[in-house]
Structures are given as structure tokens and as C-alpha cells.
């Protein structure tokens, strides 16, 4: 897990994004990177 901190946020946007990526990748056990900008538009298959 993550190191214990007084606040739940990372404090820095870059550190927060990296930590969120690590959490999601670990939780979903993904072998590929997760992007907040999907390649397909909603509704596309």
C-alpha cells in the first residue's frame, strides 16, 4: 500500500496522477497502461 500520510491527497498533481495510475493498474491487474484519454469515442466499438 501507500505510505501513511496526514492527508489522503498526494499534494502534487504529478505525484497524485502517478499514484492513481499505480492504484488502478494494481487493482485491475492490468498488463497495459491505463489512459484517461481513450482512443475510441464513446459509442464506438
Coordinates of C-alpha atoms in Angstrom, one line a residue:
X1 CA 0.0 0.0 0.0
X2 CA 1.0 3.6 0.1
X3 CA 3.0 5.2 2.9
X4 CA 0.9 6.7 5.7
X5 CA 0.3 10.4 5.4
X6 CA -1.7 13.0 7.3
X7 CA -3.9 13.8 4.3
X8 CA -5.4 11.5 1.7
X9 CA -4.1 13.5 -1.3
X10 CA -0.6 13.4 -2.7
X11 CA -0.3 17.2 -2.6
X12 CA 1.3 17.5 -6.1
X13 CA -0.7 16.9 -9.3
X14 CA 2.0 14.8 -10.9
X15 CA 2.5 12.6 -7.8
X16 CA -1.3 12.3 -7.5
X17 CA -1.6 11.1 -11.1
X18 CA 1.2 8.6 -10.8
X19 CA -0.2 7.2 -7.5
X20 CA -3.7 6.9 -9.1
X21 CA -2.2 5.1 -12.1
X22 CA -0.4 2.7 -9.8
X23 CA -3.6 2.0 -7.7
X24 CA -5.8 1.4 -10.8
X25 CA -3.2 -0.8 -12.5
X26 CA -2.7 -2.8 -9.4
X27 CA -6.4 -3.1 -8.5
X28 CA -7.4 -4.2 -12.0
X29 CA -4.2 -6.2 -12.6
X30 CA -3.7 -4.7 -16.0
X31 CA -0.7 -5.6 -18.1
X32 CA -1.1 -2.4 -20.2
X33 CA -1.2 1.3 -19.3
X34 CA -4.5 3.0 -18.4
X35 CA -5.2 6.3 -20.2
X36 CA -7.6 9.0 -19.2
X37 CA -7.9 9.7 -22.9
X38 CA -9.3 6.6 -24.5
X39 CA -8.6 6.1 -28.2
X40 CA -12.2 5.4 -29.1
X41 CA -15.0 7.8 -28.8
X42 CA -18.0 6.9 -26.6
X43 CA -20.4 4.6 -28.5
X44 CA -17.6 3.4 -30.9
X45 CA -17.0 -0.3 -31.0

